[in-house]
mmCIF file of C-alpha atoms in Angstrom:
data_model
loop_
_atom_site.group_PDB
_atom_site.id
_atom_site.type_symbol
_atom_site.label_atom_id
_atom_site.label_comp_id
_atom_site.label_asym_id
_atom_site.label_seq_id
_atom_site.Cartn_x
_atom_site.Cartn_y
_atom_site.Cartn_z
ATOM 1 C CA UNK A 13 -35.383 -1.462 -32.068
ATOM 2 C CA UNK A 14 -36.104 1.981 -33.721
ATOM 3 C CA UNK A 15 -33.640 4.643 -34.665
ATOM 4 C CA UNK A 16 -34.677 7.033 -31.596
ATOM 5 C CA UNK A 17 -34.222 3.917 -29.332
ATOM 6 C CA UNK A 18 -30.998 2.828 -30.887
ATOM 7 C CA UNK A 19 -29.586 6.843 -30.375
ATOM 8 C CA UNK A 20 -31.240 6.731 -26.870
ATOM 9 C CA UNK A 21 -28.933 3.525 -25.698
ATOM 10 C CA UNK A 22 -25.750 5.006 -27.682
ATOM 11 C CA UNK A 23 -26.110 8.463 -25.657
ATOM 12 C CA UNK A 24 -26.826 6.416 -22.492
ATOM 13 C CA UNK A 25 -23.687 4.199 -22.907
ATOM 14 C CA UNK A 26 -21.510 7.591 -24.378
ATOM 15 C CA UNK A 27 -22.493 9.162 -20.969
ATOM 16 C CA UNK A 28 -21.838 6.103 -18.852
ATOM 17 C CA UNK A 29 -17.865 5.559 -20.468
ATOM 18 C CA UNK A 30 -17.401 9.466 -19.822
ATOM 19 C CA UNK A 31 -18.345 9.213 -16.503
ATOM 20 C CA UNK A 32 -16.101 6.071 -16.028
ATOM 21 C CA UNK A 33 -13.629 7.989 -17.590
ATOM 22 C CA UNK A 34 -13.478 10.731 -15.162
ATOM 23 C CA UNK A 35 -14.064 8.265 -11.868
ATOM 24 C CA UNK A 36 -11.087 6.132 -13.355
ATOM 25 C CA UNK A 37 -8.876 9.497 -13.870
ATOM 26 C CA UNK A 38 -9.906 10.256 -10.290
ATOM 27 C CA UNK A 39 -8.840 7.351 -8.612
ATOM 28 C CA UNK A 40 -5.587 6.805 -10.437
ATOM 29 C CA UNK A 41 -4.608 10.654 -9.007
ATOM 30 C CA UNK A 42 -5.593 8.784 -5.344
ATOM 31 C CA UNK A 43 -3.193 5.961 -6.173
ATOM 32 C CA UNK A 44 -0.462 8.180 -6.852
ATOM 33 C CA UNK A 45 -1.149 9.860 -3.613
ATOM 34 C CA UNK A 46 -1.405 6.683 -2.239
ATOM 35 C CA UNK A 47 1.932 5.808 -3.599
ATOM 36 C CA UNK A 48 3.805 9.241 -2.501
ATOM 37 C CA UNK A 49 1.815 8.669 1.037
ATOM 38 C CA UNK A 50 3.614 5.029 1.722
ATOM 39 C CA UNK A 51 6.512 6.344 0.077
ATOM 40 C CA UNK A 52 6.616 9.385 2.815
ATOM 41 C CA UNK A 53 5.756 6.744 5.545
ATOM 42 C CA UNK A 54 8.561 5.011 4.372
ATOM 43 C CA UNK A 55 11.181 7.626 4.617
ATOM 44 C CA UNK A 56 9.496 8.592 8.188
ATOM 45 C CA UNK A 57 10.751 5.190 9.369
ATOM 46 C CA UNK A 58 13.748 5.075 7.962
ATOM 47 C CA UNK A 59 15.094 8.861 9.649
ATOM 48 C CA UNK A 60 13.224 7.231 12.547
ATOM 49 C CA UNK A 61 11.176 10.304 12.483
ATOM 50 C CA UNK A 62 7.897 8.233 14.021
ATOM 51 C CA UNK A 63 7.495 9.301 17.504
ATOM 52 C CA UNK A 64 8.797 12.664 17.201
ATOM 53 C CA UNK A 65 5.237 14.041 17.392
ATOM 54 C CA UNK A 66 3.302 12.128 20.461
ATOM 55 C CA UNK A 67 -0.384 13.452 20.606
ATOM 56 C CA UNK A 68 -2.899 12.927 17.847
ATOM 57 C CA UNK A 69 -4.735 16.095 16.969
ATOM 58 C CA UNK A 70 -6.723 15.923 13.595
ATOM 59 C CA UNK A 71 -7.588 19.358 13.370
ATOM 60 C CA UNK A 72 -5.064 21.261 15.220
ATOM 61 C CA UNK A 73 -2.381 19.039 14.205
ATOM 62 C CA UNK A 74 -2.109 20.141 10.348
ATOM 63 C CA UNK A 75 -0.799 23.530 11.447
ATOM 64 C CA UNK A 76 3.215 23.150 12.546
ATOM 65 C CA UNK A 77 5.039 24.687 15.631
ATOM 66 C CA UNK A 78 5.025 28.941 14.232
ATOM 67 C CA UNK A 79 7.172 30.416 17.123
ATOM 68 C CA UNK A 80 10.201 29.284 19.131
ATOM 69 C CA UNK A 81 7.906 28.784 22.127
ATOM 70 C CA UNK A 82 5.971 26.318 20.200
ATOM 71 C CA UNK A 83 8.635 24.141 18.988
ATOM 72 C CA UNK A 84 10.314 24.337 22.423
ATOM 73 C CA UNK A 85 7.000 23.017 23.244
ATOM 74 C CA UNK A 86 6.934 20.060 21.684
ATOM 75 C CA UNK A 87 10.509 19.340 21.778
ATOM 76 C CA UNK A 88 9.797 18.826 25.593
ATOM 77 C CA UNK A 89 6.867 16.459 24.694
ATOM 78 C CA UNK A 90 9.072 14.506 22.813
ATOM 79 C CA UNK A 91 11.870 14.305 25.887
ATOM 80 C CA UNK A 92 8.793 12.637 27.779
ATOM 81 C CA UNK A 93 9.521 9.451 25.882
ATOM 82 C CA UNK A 94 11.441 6.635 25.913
ATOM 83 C CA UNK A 95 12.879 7.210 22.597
ATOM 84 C CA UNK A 96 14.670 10.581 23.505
ATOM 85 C CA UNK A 97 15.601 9.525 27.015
ATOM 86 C CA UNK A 98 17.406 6.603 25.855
ATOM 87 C CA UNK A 99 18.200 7.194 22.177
ATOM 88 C CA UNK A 100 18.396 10.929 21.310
ATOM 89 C CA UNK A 101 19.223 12.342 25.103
ATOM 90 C CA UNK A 102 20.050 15.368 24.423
ATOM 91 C CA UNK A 103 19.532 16.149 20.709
ATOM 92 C CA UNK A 104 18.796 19.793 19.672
ATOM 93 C CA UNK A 105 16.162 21.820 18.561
ATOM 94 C CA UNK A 106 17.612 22.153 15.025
ATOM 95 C CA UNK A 107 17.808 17.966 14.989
ATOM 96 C CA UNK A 108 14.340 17.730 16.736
ATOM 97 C CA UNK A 109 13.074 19.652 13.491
ATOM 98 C CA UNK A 110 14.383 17.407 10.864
ATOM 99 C CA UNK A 111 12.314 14.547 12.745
ATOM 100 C CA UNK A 112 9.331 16.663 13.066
ATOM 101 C CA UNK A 113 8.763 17.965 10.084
ATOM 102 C CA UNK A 114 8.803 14.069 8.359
ATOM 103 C CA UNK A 115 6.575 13.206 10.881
ATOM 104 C CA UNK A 116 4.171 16.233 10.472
ATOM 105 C CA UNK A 117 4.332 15.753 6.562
ATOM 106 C CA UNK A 118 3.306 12.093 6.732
ATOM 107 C CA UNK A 119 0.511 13.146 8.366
ATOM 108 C CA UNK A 120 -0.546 15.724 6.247
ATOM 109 C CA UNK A 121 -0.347 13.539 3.421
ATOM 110 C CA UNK A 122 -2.646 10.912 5.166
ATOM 111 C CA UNK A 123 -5.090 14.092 5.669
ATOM 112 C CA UNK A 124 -4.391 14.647 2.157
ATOM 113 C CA UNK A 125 -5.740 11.586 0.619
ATOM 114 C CA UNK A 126 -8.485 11.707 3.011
ATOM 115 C CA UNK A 127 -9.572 14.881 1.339
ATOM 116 C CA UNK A 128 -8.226 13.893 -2.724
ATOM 117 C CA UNK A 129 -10.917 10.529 -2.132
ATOM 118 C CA UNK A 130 -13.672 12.172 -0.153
ATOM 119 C CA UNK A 131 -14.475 15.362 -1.916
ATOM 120 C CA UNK A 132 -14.524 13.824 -4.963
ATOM 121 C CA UNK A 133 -16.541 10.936 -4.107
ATOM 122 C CA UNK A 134 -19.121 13.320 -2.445
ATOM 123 C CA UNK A 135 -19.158 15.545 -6.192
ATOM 124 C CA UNK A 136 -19.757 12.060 -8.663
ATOM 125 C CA UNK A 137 -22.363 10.535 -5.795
ATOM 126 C CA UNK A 138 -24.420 13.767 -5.678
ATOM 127 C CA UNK A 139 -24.011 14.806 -9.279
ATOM 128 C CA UNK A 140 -25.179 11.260 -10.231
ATOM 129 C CA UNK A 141 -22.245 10.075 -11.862
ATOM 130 C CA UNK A 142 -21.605 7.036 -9.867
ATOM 131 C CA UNK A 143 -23.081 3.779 -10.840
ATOM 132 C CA UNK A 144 -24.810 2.067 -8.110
ATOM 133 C CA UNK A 145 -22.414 -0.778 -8.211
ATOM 134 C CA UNK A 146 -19.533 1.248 -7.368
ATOM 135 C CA UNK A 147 -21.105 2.428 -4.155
ATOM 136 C CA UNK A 148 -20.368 -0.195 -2.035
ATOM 137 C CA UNK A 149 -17.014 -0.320 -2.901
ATOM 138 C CA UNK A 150 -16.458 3.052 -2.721
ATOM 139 C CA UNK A 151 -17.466 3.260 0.612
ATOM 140 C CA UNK A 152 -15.679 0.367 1.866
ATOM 141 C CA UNK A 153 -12.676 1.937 0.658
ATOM 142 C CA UNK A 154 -13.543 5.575 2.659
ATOM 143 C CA UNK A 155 -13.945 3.002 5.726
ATOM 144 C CA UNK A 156 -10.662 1.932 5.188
ATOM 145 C CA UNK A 157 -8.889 4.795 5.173
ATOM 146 C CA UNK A 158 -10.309 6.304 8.525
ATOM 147 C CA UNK A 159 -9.769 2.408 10.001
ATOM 148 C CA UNK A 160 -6.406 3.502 8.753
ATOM 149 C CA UNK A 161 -5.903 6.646 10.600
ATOM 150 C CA UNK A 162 -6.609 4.850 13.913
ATOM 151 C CA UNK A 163 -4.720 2.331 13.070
ATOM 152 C CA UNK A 164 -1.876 5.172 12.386
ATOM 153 C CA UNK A 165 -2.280 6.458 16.050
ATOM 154 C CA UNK A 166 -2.338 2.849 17.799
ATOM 155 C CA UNK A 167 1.303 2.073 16.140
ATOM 156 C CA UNK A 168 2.786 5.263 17.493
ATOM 157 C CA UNK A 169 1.459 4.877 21.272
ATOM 158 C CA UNK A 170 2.937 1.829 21.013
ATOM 159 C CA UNK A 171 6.247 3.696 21.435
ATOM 160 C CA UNK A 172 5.523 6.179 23.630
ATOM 161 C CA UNK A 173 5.704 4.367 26.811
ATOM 162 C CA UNK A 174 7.412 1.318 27.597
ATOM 163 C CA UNK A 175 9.393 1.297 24.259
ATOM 164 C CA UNK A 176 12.272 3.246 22.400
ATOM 165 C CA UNK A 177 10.081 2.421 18.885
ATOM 166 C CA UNK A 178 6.717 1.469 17.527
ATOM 167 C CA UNK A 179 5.562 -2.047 17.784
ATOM 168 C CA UNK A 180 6.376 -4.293 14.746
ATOM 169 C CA UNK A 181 2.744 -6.127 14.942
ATOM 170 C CA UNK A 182 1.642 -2.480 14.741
ATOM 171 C CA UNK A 183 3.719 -0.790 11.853
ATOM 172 C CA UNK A 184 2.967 -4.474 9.697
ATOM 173 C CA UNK A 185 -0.584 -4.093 10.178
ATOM 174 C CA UNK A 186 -0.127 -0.068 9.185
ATOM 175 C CA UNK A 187 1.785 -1.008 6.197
ATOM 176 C CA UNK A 188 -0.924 -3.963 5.076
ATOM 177 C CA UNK A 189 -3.801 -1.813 5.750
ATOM 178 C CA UNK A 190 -2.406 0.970 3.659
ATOM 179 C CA UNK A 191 -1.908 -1.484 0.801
ATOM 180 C CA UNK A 192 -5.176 -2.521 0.759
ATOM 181 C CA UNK A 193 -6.630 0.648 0.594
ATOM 182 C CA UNK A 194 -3.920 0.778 -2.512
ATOM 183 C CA UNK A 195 -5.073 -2.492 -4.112
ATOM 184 C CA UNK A 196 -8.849 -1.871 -3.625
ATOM 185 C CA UNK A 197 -8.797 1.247 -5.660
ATOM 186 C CA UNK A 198 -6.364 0.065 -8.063
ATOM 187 C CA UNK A 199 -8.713 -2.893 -8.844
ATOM 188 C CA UNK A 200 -11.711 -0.556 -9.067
ATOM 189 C CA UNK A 201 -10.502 1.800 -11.538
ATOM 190 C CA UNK A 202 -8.756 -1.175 -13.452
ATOM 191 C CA UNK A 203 -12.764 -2.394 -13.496
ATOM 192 C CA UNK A 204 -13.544 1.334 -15.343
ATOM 193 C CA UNK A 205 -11.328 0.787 -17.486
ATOM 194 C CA UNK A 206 -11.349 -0.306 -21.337
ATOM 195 C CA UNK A 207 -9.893 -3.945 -21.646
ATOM 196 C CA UNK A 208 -8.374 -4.806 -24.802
ATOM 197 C CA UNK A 209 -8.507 -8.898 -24.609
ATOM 198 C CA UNK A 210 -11.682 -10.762 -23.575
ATOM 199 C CA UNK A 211 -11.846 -13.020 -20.106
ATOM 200 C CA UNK A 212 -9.482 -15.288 -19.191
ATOM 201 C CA UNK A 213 -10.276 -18.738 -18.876
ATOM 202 C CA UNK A 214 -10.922 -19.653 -14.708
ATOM 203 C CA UNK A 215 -7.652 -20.817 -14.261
ATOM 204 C CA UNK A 216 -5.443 -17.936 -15.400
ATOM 205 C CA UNK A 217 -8.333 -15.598 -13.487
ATOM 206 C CA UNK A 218 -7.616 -17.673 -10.071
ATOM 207 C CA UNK A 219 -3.912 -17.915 -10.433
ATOM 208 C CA UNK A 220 -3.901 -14.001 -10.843
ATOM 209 C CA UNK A 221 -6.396 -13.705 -7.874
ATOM 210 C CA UNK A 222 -3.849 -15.654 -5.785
ATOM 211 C CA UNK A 223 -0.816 -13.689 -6.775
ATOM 212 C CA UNK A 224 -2.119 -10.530 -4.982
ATOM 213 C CA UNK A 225 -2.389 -12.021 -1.993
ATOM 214 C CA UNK A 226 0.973 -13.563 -2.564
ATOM 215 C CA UNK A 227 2.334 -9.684 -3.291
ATOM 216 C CA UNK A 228 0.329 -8.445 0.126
ATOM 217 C CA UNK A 229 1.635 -11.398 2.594
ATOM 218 C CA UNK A 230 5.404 -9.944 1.458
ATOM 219 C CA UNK A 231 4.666 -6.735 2.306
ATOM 220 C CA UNK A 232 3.664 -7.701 5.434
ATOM 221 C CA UNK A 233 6.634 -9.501 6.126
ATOM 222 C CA UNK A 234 8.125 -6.812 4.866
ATOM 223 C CA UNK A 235 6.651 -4.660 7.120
ATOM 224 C CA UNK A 236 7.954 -6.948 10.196
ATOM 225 C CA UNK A 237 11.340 -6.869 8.913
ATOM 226 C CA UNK A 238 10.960 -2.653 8.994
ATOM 227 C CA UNK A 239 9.335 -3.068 12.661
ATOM 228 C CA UNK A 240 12.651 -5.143 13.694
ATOM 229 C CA UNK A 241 15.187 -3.350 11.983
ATOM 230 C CA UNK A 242 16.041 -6.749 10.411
ATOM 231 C CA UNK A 243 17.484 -5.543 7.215
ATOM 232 C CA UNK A 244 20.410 -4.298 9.533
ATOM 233 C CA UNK A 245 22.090 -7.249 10.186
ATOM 234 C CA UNK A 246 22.971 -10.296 8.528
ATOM 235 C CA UNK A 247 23.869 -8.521 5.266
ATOM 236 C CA UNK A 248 25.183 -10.852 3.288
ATOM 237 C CA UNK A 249 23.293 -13.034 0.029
ATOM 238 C CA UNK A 250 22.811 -16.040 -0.566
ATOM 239 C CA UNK A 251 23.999 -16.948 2.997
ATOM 240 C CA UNK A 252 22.772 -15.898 5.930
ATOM 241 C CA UNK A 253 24.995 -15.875 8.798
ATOM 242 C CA UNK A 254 27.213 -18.245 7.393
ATOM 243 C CA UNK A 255 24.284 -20.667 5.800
ATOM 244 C CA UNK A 256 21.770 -21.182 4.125
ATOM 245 C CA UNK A 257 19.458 -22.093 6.772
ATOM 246 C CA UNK A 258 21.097 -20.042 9.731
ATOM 247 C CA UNK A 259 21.283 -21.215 13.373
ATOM 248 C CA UNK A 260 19.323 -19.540 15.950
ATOM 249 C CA UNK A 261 15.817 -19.232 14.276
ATOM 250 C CA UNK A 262 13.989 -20.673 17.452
ATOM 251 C CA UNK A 263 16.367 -18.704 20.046
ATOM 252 C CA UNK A 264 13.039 -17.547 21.498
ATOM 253 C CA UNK A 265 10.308 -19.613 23.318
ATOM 254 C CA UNK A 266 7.309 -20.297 22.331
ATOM 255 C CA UNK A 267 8.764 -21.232 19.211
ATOM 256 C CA UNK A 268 5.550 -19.133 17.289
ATOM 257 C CA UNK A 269 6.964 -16.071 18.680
ATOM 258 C CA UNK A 270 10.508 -16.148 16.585
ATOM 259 C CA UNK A 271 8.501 -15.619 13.204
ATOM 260 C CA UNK A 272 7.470 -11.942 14.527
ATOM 261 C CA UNK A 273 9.710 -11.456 17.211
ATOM 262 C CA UNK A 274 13.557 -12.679 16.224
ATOM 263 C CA UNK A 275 14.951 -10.727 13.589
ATOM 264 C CA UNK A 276 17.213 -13.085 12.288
ATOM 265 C CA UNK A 277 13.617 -15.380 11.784
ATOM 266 C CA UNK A 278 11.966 -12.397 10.429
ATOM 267 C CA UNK A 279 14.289 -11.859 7.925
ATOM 268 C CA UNK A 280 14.747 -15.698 7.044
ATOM 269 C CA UNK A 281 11.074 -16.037 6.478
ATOM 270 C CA UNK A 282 10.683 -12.495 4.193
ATOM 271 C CA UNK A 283 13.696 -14.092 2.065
ATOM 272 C CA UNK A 284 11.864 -17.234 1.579
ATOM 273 C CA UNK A 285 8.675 -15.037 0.568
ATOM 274 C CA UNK A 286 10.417 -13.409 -1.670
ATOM 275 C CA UNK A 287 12.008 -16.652 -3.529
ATOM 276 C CA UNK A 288 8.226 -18.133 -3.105
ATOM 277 C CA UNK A 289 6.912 -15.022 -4.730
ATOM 278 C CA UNK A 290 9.505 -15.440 -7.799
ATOM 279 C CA UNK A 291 8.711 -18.979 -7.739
ATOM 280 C CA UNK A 292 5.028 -18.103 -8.110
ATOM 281 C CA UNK A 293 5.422 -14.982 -10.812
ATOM 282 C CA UNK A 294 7.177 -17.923 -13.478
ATOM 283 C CA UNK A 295 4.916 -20.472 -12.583
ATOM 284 C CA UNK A 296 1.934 -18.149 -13.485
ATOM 285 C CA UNK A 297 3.890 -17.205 -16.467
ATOM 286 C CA UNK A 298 4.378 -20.565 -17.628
ATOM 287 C CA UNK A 299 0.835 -21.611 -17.108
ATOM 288 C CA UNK A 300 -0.798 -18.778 -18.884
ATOM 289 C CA UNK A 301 1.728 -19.212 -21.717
ATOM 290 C CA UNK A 302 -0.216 -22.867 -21.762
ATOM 291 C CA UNK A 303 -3.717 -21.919 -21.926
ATOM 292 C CA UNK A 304 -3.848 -19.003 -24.024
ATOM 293 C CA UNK A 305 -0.864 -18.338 -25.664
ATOM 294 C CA UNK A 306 -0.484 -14.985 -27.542
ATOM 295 C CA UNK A 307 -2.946 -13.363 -25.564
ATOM 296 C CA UNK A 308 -2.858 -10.250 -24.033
ATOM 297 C CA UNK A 309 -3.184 -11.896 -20.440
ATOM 298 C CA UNK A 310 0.385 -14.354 -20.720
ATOM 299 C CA UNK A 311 2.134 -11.380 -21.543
ATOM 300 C CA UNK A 312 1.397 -9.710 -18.869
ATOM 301 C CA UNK A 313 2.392 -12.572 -17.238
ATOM 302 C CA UNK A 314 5.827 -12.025 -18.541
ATOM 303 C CA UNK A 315 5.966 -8.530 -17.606
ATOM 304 C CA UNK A 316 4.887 -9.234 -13.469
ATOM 305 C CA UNK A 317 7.556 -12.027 -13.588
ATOM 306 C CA UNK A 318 10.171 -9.253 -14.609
ATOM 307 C CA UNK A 319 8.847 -7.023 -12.527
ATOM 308 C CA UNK A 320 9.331 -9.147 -9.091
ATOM 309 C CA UNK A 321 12.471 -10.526 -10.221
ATOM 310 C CA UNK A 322 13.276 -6.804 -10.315
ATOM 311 C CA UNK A 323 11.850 -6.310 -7.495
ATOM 312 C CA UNK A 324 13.722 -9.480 -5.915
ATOM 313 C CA UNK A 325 17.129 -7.892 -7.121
ATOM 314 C CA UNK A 326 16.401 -4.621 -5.548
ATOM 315 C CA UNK A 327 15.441 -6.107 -2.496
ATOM 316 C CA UNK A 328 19.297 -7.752 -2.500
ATOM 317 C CA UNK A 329 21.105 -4.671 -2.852
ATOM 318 C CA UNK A 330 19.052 -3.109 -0.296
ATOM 319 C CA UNK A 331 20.119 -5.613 2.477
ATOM 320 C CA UNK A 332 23.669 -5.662 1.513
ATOM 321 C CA UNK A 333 24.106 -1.938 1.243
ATOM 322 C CA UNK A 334 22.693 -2.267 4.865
ATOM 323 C CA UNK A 335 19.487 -0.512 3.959
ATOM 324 C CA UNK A 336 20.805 3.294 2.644
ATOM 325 C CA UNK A 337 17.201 5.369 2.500
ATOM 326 C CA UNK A 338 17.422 5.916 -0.989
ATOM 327 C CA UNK A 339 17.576 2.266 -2.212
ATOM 328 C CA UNK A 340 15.149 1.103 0.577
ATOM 329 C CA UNK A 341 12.482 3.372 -0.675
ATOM 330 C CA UNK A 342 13.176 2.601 -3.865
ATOM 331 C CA UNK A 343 12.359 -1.228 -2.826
ATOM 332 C CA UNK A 344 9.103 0.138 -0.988
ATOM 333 C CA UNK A 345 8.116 1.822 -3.926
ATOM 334 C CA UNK A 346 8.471 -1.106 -6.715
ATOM 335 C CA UNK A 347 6.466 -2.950 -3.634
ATOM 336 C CA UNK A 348 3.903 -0.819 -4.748
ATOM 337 C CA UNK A 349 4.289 -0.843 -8.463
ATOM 338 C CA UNK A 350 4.294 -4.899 -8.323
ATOM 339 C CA UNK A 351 1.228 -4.791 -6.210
ATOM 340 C CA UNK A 352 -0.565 -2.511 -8.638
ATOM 341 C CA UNK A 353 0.437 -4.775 -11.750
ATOM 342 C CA UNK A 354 -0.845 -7.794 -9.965
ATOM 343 C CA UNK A 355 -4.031 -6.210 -8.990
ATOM 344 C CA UNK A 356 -4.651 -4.658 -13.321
ATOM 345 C CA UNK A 357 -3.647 -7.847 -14.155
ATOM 346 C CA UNK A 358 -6.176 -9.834 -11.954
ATOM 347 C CA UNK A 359 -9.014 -7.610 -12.868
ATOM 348 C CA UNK A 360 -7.954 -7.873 -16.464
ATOM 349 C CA UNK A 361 -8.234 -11.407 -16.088
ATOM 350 C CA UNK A 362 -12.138 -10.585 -15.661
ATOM 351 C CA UNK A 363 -12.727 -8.363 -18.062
ATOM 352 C CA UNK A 364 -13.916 -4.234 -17.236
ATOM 353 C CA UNK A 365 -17.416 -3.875 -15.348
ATOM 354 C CA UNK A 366 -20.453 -4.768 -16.729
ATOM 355 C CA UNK A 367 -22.748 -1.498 -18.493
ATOM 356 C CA UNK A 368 -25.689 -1.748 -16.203
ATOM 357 C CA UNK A 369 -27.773 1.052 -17.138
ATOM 358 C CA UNK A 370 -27.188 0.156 -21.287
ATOM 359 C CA UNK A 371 -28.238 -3.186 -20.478
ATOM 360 C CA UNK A 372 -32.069 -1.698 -18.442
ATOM 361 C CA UNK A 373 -32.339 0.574 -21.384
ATOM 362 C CA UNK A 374 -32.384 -2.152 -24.119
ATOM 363 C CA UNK A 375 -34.115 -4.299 -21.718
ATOM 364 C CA UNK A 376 -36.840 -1.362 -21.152
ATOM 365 C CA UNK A 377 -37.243 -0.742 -24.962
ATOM 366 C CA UNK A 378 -37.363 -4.392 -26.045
#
């Protein structure tokens, strides 16, 4: 290889890591949007803010009720519906706003970080700063999100008719969707990132692999156990009702129903998840500890152990404080920050993303 060659692949691979550097930067601002979107969502459920707004207008809808008229308007939308008629009969216009306005800032937010991952992507695509790799991924992740804002719309008709809330299938499937948007990019700009330790050995990469879907199956549950207001009753820990095991988990029939449909099941099974999830976090710990000890990857380990038995603790206080907004969000949110870990961690595991275009330049000059 000649000097000129040699310079050529060093400027090549200087403007490759600054363009990963900006593309990371990017879509670490679109996780905390992400974050503050779920967090938002979150908070909506809680004031039970959800159905307060019942038509779905993308455009129109960013601009907000501007005369007295207007929001007279749509408090007589929202008197249509179940939830008001049975619920909130006769709540006021002052009371109407406080549920509107979480409603309509949820979905600006979702607008939002349609916009924050769009425009961007658009500018590094046509400006050439996007490896063909990412692409794909990229785009799958776009796909998501609009899948994502249909999916947003389906869980709120499901209250707007025969029901005084949404659907808990629905709001699960919400939640899950919106974490895998979250995960996705977290693992992509993980992958653009510079990795101190080398790959881990198969083992420690599957274990890690495995743990994020472990993290994403308790949010779901999660999710159910938001959809069913389960965190309401039975607030007591280690028993539930009295026992361990509690009576009346198959009250309804068929028995498959109870695990998405009985609350007191619901919130049996996400306590279980979480004690599996614990379970999982030390055994992960302990094996990477085994295999490559003093590595960079087993202490991470260590840290996503602490992290879900944090997690696990906040979750406790949460259910027998009977669910006060602050703490609850503050479980969603180290959800979030646990799911994240597990996802750097599992890309970690396999090292940053190849350099394909240094690798066709010294291929080229050789």
């Amino acid at each position: 290889m000649t000097a000129s060659s040699a310079a050529r692949v060093d400027f090549s691979q200087e403007t490759l890591l600054r363009n990963r550097k900006f593309v990371r930067f990017w879509l670490y601002f679109v996780l905390f949007t992400l974050f503050a979107l779920v967090i938002v969502g979150g908070a909506t459920r809680l004031t039970e803010s959800g159905l307060s707004i019942t038509e779905w207008k993308p455009i129109h809808g960013v601009i907000p009720p501007l005369s007295e008229a207007e929001w007279q308007e749509e408090l007589e939308k929202y008197r249509q519906i179940p939830e008001y008629q049975q619920i909130n009969k006769g709540m006021s216009l002052d009371d109407f706003k406080t549920i509107f306005w979480w409603e309509w800032a949820h979905r600006l937010l979702a607008r939002g970080v349609g916009f924050v991952f769009a425009l961007p992507l658009a500018f590094f695509w046509l400006t050439g700063r996007l490896e063909s790799s990412l692409k794909p991924k990229l785009l799958g992740i776009l796909a998501l999100g609009g899948l994502q804002g249909a999916v947003g719309w389906w869980m709120v008709a499901s209250g707007l008719v025969d029901r005084v809330d949404v659907s808990q299938y629905r709001l699960a499937t919400h939640l899950t969707i919106a974490c895998l948007i979250f995960a996705a990019t977290a693992l992509v700009a993980r992958g653009l990132a510079p990795h101190s330790a080398g790959r881990a050995d198969e083992g420690i990469r599957r274990f890690a692999g495995w743990m994020v879907v472990a993290v994403l199956f308790q949010i779901y549950l999660g999710g159910l156990v938001a959809g069913l207001r389960a965190g309401m009753t039975y607030n007591t820990w280690p028993l539930m009702d009295g026992a361990l095991v509690p009576g009346g988990l198959f009250a309804q029939t068929p028995a498959l129903i109870n695990f998405f449909e009985n609350p007191k099941m619901v919130q049996f099974v996400h306590r279980l998840g979480a004690y599996a999830l614990l379970v999982l976090a030390l055994w992960q710990m302990v094996f990477a500890i085994r295999r490559a000890p003093g590595t960079t990857h087993a202490r991470r380990t260590i840290l996503f152990a602490v992290l879900v038995l944090a997690q696990a603790a906040i979750g406790i206080v949460t259910l027998i404080m009977v669910v006060p907004i602050d703490v609850a969000l503050t479980h969603q949110g180290v959800a979030l920050v646990v799911l994240f870990f597990a996802c750097a961690h599992w890309r970690a595991t396999k090292g940053p993303y190849p350099l394909p275009a240094q690798r066709q330049t010294e291929d080229e000059i050789y």
